[in-house]
Coordinates of C-alpha atoms in Angstrom, one line a residue:
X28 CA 22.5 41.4 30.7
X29 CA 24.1 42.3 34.1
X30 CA 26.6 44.6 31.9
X31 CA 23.8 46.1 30.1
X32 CA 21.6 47.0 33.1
X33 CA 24.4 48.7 35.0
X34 CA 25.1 51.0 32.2
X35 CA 21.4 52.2 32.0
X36 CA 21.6 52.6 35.4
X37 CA 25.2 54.7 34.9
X38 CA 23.3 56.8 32.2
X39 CA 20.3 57.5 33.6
X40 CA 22.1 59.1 37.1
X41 CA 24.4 60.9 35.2
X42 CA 21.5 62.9 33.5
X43 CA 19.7 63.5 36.8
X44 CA 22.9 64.7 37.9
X45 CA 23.8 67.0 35.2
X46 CA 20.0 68.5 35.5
X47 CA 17.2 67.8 37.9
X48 CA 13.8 68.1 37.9
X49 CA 13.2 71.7 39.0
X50 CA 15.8 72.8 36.1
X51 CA 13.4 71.1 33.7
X52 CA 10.0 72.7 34.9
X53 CA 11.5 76.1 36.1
X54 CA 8.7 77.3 34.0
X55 CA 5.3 77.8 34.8
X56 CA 3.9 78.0 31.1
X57 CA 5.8 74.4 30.2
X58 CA 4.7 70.7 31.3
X59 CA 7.2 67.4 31.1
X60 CA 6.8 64.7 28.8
X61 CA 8.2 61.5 28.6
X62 CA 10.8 60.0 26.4
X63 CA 10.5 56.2 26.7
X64 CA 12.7 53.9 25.4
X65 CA 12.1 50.1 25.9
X66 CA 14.1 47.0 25.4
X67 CA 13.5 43.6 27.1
X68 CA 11.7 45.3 30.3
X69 CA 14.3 48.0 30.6
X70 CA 13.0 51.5 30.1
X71 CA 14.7 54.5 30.3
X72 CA 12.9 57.8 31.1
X73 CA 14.0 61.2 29.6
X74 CA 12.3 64.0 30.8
X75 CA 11.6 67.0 28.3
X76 CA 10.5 70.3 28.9
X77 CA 7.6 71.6 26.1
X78 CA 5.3 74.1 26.3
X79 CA 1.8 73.9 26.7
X80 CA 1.1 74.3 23.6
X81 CA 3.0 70.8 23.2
X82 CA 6.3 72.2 20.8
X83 CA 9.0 70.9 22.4
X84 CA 11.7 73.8 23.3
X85 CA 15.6 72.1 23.7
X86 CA 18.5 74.2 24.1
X87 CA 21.3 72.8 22.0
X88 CA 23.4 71.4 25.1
X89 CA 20.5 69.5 25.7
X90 CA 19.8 68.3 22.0
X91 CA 23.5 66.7 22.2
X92 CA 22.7 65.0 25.2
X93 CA 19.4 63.2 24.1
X94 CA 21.7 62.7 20.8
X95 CA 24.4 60.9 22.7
X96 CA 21.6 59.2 24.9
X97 CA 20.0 57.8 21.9
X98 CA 23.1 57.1 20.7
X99 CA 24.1 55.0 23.6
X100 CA 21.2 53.5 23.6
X101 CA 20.9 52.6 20.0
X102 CA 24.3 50.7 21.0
X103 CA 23.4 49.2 23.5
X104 CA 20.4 47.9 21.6
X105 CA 22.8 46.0 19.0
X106 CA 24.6 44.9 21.9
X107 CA 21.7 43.3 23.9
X108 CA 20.5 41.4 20.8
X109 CA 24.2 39.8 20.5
X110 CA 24.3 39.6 23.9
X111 CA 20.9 37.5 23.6
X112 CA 21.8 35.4 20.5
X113 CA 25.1 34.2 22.9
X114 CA 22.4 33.8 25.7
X115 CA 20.6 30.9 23.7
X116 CA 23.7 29.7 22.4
X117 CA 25.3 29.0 25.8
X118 CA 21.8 27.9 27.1
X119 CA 22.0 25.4 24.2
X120 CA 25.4 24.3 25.5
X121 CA 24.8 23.9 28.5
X122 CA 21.9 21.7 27.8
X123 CA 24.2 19.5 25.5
X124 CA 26.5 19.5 28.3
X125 CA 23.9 18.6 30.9
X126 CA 22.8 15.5 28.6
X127 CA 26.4 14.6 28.6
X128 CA 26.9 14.8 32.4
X129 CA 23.8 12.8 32.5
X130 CA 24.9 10.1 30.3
X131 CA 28.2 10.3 31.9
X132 CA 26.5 9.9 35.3
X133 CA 24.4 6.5 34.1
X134 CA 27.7 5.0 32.9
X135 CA 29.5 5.7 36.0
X136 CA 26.2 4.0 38.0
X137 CA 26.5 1.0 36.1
X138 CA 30.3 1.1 35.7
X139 CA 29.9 1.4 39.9
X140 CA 27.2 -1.0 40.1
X141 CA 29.8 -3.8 38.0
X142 CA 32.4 -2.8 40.2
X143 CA 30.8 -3.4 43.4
X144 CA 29.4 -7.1 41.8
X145 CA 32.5 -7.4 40.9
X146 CA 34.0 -7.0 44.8
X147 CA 31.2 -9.0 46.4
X148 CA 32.4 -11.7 44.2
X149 CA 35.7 -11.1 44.9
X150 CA 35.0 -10.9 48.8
X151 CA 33.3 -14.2 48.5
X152 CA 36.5 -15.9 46.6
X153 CA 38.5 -14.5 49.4
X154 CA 36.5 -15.8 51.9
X155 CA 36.4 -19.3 50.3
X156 CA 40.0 -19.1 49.2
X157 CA 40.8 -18.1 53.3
X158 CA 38.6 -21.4 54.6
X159 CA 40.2 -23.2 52.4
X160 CA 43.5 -22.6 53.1
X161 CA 42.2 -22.8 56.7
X162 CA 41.3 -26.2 56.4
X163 CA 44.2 -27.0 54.5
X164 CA 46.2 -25.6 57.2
X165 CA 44.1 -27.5 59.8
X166 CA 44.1 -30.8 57.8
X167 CA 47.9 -30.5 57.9
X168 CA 47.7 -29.3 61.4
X169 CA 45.4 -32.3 62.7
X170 CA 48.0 -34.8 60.8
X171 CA 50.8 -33.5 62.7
X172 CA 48.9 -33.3 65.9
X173 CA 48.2 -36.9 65.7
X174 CA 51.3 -37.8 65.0
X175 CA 52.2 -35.9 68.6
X176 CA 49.7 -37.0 70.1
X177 CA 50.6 -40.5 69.6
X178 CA 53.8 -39.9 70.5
X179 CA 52.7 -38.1 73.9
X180 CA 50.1 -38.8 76.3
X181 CA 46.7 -40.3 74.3
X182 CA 44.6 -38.3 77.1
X183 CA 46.1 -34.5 76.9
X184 CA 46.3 -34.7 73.2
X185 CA 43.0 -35.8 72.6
X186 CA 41.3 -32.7 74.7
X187 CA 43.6 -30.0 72.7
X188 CA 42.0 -32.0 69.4
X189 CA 38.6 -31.8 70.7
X190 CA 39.0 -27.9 71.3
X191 CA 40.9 -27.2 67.8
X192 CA 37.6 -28.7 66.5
X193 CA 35.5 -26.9 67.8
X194 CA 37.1 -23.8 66.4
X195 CA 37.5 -25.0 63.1
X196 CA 34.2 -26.3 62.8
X197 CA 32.8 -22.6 64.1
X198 CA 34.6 -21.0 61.5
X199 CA 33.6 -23.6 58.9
X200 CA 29.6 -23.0 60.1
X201 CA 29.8 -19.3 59.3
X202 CA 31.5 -19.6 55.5
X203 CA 28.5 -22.0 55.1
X204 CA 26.1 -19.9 56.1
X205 CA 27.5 -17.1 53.8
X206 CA 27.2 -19.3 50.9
X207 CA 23.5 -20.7 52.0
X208 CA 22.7 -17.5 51.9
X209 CA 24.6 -16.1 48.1
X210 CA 23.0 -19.4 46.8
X211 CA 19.4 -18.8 47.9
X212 CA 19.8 -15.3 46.6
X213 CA 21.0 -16.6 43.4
X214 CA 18.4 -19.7 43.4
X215 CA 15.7 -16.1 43.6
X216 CA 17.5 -14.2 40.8
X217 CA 17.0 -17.7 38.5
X218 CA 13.5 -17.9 39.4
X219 CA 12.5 -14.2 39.0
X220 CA 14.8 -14.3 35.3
X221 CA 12.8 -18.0 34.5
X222 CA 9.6 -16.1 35.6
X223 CA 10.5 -13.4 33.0
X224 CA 11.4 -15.5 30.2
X225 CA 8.0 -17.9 30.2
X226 CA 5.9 -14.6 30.2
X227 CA 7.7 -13.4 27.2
X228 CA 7.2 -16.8 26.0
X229 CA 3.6 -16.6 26.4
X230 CA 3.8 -13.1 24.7
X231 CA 5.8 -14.4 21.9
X232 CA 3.3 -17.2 21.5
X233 CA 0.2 -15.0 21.3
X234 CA 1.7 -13.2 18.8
X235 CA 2.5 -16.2 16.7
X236 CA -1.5 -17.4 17.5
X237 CA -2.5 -14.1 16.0
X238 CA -0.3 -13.9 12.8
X239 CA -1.6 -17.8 12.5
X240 CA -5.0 -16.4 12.3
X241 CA -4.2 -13.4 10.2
X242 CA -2.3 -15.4 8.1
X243 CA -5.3 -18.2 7.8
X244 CA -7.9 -15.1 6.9
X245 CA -5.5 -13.9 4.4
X246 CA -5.1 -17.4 3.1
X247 CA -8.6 -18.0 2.8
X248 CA -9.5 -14.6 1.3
X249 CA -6.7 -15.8 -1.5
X250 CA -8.1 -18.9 -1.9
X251 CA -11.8 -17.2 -2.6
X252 CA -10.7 -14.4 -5.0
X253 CA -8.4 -17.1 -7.0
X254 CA -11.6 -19.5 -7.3
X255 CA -13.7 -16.3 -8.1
X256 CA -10.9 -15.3 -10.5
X257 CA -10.9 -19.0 -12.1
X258 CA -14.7 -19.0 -11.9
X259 CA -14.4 -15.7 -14.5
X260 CA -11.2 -16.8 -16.1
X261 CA -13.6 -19.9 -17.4
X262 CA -16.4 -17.8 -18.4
X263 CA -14.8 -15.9 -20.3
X264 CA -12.9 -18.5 -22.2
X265 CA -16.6 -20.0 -23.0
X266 CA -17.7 -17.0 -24.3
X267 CA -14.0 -16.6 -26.4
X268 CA -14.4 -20.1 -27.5
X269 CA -18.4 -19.4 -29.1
X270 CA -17.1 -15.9 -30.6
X271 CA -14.8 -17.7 -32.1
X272 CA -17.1 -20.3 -33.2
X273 CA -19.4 -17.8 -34.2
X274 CA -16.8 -16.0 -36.2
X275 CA -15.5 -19.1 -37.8
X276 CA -19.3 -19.9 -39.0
X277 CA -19.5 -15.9 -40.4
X278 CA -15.9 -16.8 -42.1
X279 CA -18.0 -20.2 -43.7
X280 CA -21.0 -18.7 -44.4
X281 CA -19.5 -15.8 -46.1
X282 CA -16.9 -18.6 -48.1
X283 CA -20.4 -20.4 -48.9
X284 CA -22.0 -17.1 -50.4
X285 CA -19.0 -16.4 -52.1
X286 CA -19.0 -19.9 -54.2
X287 CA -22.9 -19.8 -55.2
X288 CA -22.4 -16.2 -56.2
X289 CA -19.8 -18.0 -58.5
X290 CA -21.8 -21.5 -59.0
X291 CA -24.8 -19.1 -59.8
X292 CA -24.6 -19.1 -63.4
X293 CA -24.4 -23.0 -63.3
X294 CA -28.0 -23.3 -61.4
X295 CA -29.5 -21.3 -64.2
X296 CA -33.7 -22.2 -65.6
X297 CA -31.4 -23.7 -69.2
X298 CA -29.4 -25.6 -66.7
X299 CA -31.9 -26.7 -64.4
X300 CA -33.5 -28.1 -68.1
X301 CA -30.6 -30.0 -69.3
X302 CA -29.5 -31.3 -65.9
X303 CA -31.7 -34.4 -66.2
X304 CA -30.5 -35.1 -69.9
X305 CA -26.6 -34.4 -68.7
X306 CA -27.6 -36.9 -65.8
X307 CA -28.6 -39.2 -67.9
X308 CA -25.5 -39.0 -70.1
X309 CA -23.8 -39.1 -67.1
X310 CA -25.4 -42.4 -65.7
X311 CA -24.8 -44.2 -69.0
X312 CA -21.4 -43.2 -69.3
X313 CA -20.5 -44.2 -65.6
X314 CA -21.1 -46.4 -62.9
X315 CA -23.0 -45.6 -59.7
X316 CA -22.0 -42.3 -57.9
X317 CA -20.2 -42.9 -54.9
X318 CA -21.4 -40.8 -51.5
X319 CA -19.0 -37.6 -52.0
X320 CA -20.6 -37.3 -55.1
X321 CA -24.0 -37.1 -54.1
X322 CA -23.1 -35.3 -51.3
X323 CA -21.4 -32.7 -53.7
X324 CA -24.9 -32.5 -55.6
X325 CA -26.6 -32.6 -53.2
X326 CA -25.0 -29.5 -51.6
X327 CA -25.1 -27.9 -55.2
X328 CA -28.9 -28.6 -54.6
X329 CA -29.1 -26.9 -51.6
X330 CA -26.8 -23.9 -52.6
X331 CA -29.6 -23.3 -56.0
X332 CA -32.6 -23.7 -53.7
X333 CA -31.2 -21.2 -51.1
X334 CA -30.4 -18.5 -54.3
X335 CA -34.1 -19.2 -55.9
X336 CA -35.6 -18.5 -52.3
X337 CA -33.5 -15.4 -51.6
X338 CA -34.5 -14.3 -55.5
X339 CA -38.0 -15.1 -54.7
X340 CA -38.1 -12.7 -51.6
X341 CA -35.9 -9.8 -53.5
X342 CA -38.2 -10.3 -56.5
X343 CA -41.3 -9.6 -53.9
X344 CA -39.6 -7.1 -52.0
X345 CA -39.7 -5.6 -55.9
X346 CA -43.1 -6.1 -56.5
X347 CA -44.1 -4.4 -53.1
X348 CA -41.8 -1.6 -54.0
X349 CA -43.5 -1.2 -57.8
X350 CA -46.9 -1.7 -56.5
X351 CA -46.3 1.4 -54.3
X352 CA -44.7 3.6 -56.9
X353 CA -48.3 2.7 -59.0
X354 CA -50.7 3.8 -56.5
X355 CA -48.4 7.2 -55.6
X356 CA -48.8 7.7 -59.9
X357 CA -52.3 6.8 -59.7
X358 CA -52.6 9.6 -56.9
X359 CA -50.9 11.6 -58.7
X360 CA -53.1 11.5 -61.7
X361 CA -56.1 11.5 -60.1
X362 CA -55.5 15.3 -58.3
X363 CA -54.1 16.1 -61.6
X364 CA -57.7 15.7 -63.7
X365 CA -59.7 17.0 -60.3
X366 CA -57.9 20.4 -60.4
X367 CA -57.4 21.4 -64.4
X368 CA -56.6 25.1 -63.2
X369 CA -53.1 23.9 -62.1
X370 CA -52.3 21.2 -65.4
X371 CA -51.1 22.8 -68.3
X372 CA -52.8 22.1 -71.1
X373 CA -54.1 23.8 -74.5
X374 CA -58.0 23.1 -75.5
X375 CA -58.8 23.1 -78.9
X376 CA -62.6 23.0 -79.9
X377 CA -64.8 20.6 -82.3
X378 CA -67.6 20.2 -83.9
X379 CA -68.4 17.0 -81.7
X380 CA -66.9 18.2 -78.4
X381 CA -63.6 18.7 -76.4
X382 CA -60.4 17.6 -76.7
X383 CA -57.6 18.2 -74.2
X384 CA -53.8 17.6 -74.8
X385 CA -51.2 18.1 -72.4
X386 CA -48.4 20.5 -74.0
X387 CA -45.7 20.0 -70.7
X388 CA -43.2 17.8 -72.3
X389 CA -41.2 18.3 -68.8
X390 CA -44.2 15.9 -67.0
X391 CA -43.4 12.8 -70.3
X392 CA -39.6 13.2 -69.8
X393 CA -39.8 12.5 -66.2
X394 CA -42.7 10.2 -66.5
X395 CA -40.4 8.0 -69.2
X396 CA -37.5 8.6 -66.6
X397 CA -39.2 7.5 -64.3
X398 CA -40.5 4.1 -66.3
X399 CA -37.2 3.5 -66.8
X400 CA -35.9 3.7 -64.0
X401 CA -38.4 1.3 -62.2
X402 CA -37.7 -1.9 -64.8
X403 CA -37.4 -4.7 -62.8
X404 CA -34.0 -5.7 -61.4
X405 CA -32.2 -9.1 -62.9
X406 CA -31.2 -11.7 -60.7
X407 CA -27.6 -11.5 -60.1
X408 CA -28.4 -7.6 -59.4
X409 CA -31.0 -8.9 -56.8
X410 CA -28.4 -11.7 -55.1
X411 CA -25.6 -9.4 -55.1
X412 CA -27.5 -7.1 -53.2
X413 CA -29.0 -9.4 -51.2
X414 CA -24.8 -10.6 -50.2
X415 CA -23.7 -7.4 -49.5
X416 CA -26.4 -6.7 -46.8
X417 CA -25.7 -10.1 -45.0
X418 CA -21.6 -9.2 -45.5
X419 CA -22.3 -6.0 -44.2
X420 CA -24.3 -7.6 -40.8
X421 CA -21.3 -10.4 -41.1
X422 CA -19.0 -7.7 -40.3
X423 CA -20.9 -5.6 -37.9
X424 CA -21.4 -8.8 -35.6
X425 CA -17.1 -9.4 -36.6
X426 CA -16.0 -5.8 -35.2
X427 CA -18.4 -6.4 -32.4
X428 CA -17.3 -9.5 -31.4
X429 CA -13.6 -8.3 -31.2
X430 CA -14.5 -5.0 -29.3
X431 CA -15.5 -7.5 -26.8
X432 CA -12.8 -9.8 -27.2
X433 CA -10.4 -7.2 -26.3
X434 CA -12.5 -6.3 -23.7
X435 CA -12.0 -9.8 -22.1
X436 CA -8.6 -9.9 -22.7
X437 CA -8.1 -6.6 -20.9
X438 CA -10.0 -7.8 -18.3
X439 CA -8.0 -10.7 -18.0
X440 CA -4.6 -8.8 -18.1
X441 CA -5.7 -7.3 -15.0
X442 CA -7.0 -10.1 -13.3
X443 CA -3.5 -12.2 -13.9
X444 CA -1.6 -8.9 -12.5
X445 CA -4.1 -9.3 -9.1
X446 CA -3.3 -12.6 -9.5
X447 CA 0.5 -12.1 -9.1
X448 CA 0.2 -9.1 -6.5
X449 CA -1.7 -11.5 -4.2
X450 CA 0.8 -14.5 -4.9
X451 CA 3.3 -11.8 -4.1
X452 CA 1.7 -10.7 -0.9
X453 CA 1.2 -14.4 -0.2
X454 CA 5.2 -15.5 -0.4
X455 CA 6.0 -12.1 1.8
X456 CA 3.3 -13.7 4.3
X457 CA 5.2 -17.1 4.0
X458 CA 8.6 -15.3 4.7
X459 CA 6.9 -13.0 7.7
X460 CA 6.0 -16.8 8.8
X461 CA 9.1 -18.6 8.4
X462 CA 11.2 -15.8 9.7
X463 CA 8.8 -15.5 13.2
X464 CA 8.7 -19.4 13.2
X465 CA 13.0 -19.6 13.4
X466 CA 12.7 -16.3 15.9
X467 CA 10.0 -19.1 18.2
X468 CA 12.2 -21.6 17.7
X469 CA 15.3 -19.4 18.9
X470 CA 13.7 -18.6 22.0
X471 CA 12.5 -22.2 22.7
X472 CA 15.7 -23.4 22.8
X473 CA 17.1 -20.6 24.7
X474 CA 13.9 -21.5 26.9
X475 CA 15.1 -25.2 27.0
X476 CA 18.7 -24.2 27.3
X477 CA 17.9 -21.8 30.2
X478 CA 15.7 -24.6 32.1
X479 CA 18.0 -26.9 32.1
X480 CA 20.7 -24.6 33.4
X481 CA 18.3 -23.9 36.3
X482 CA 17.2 -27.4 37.2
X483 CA 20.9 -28.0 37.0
X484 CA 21.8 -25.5 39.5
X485 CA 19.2 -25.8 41.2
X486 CA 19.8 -29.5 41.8
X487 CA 23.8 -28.5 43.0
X488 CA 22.4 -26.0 45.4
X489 CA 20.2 -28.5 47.0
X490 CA 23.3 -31.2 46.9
X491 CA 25.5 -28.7 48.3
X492 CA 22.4 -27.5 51.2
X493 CA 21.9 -31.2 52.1
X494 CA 25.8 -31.5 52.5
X495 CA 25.6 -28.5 54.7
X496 CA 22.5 -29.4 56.7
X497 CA 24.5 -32.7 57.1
X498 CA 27.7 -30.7 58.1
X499 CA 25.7 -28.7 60.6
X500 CA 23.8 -31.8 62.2
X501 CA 27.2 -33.7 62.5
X502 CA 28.9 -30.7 63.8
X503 CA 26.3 -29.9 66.6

């Protein structure tokens, strides 16, 4: 952008150079206008000479200029926009890079941060390596000093072991005190990390209390839809089970109807006659019927007296039907002699009066048609009939009933698949459960595990302060 700006800059003094402003309005009749070209706050001003008019007038040297101008500029256009895309793309890096320096940065904290653990610690084995040795040195020291001592004067060597005491037991007082001190800090870092660890416990337990109680809701939910979908489950078997029934009685009944429209011929007036003679051939000829027989006749009873009633009502239903085909004729009749305009007829006259004849053969052809056609059905006609209405209810009520049957079993298809997709749900639940359950029992015994390290260490530091207190009281 720097580059850019500077060659503007270049551009724009070399054309004030080459012609000023008084060169431009030397005339009186002209006025300048502006030329303004813009690009990312940069503008460059090109004064023009016109007339008042507003034609511009340009000599040709001047033309070339603005040509080479616009030109340059146009260039310097395309440049700025690639000048821009490696702008962003270098602003890009150097944000990548910034996230790396401060990644980098982190690591080298905590890389520092080890390292300078790591040197306290090794410091403190130092110092506790170095009063060893030192009281190795002065156990040695003491055992050859008493062995001099006892071999010099009693009185002069036991001041000088009195004063390398003291020393020792100086130097001895301050590693001490170090150590009292790196143990209380550590004894403060176990109770803050113990502190810590029972309020995730408590966390981790009030979790587990509310997926208990989600778990018990979704449980008990379960538990209602299955009963409700038992509950349904049963009612509809009960109505399967009488549909069934009910079918099975249509399949009878219509088995039953079947045989007397067979057995019909036998229960005839000419058989009813002879049955007692037949029965009385029959009773000399054999012995007394056992009870299958007589149930057998008397179901063959039954079966005749149920065809004679249903014949009975057809035969009435007949007679109602006749008895209204006579009074429409009668009717018909009767308008027939009140208006004699509209019969056709052909009068012939007498001596002793009027005789009227109807000449319409049309009216006796459909009268005898119509006699003929209203003779009084037979029997069999009438109980067939009768069969085939009943058949035809019989399988009404049969389609019905297995529309509805489907209808069940549909509805039970997709009560067994909510069925499933709530056992389903129910043994994710159990897994959820288990797998939270081994997670709680995880951080219990990292709980116990981590307690017992404490109360152990906790019970050396106080071992090792009452050795020190001890130290220091036998020391002072």
């Amino acid at each position: 952008m720097k580059c850019y700006t500077s060659n503007i800059k270049k551009l724009w003094i070399h054309f004030i150079s080459q012609r000023t402003l008084k060169d431009i309005s030397h005339r009186s009749n002209c006025k300048t206008s502006n030329i303004k070209f813009k690009d990312q706050g940069v503008i460059l001003l090109l004064i023009v000479p016109s007339r008042m008019d507003g034609s511009a007038e340009l000599t040709a040297t001047q033309h070339t200029k603005y040509q080479k101008l616009a030109s340059e500029y146009s260039k310097l256009r395309a440049r700025a926009g690639v000048l821009r895309n490696a702008v962003l793309d270098e602003q890009s890096k150097g944000e990548s890079l910034r996230e790396q320096l401060r990644q980098s940065e982190t690591a080298l904290r905590r890389s520092e941060q080890e390292v300078d653990s790591l040197g306290f610690r090794n410091r403190q084995l130092e110092h506790r390596v170095a009063a060893l040795q030192d009281e190795i040195a002065k156990r040695e020291g003491r055992t050859k000093t008493d062995k001099e001592h006892l071999r010099k004067h009693t009185l002069a060597g036991k001041s000088d072991v009195a004063v390398a005491d003291g020393v020792g037991d100086l130097g001895q007082d301050a590693l001490i005190f170090e150590e009292l001190q790196k143990k209380i800090m550590e004894n403060a870092n176990l109770t803050t990390m113990v502190d810590d660890k029972e309020r995730e416990l408590q966390i981790y337990s009030e979790r587990l209390l509310n997926l208990q109680q989600m778990l018990d809701k979704r449980n008990t939910d379960f538990v209602e839809s299955e009963k409700r979908f038992r509950r349904d489950f049963e009612t509809l078997q009960k109505r399967n089970t009488e549909l069934e029934n009910k079918l099975v009685d249509a399949i009878s009944m219509l088995g039953s109807e079947d045989a007397l429209s067979v057995s019909g011929s036998d229960h005839t007036p000419l058989h009813v006659a002879l049955q007692p003679h037949d029965q009385s051939t029959t009773l000399s000829t054999t012995s007394v019927p056992t009870a299958e027989e007589r149930i057998c006749n008397l179901e063959k009873e039954m079966f005749h007296w149920r065809t004679q009633y249903e014949i009975l009502k057809c035969h009435e239903a007949v007679m109602l039907k006749d008895e209204k085909n006579g009074m429409y004729e009668n009717n018909v009749t009767f308008s027939s002699a009140a208006n004699p305009e509209k019969s056709n007829c052909s009068c012939s006259s007498a001596a002793a009066g009027l005789m009227v004849k109807y000449c319409s053969t049309e009216t006796k052809s459909a009268r005898d048609s119509y006699k003929e056609s209203t003779l009084p059905p037979t029997k069999e006609q009438l109980v067939y009939n009768s069969f085939c209405h009943k058949f035809e209810n019989l399988l009404k009520s049969k389609y019905i009933a297995e529309s509805r049957i489907f209808s069940y079993e549909t509805e039970l298809e997709h009560f067994q698949i909510c069925l499933e997709n709530a056992t389903h749900e129910l043994k994710a639940k159990d897994e959820q459960m288990e797998s939270i359950n081994q997670a709680l029992k995880m951080l219990e015994e990292d709980l116990t595990t981590t307690r017992i390290n404490y109360d152990e260490q906790i019970s050396v530091l106080t071992e090792q302060v009452i050795n020190l207190s001890e130290q220091l009281a036998a020391s002072k």
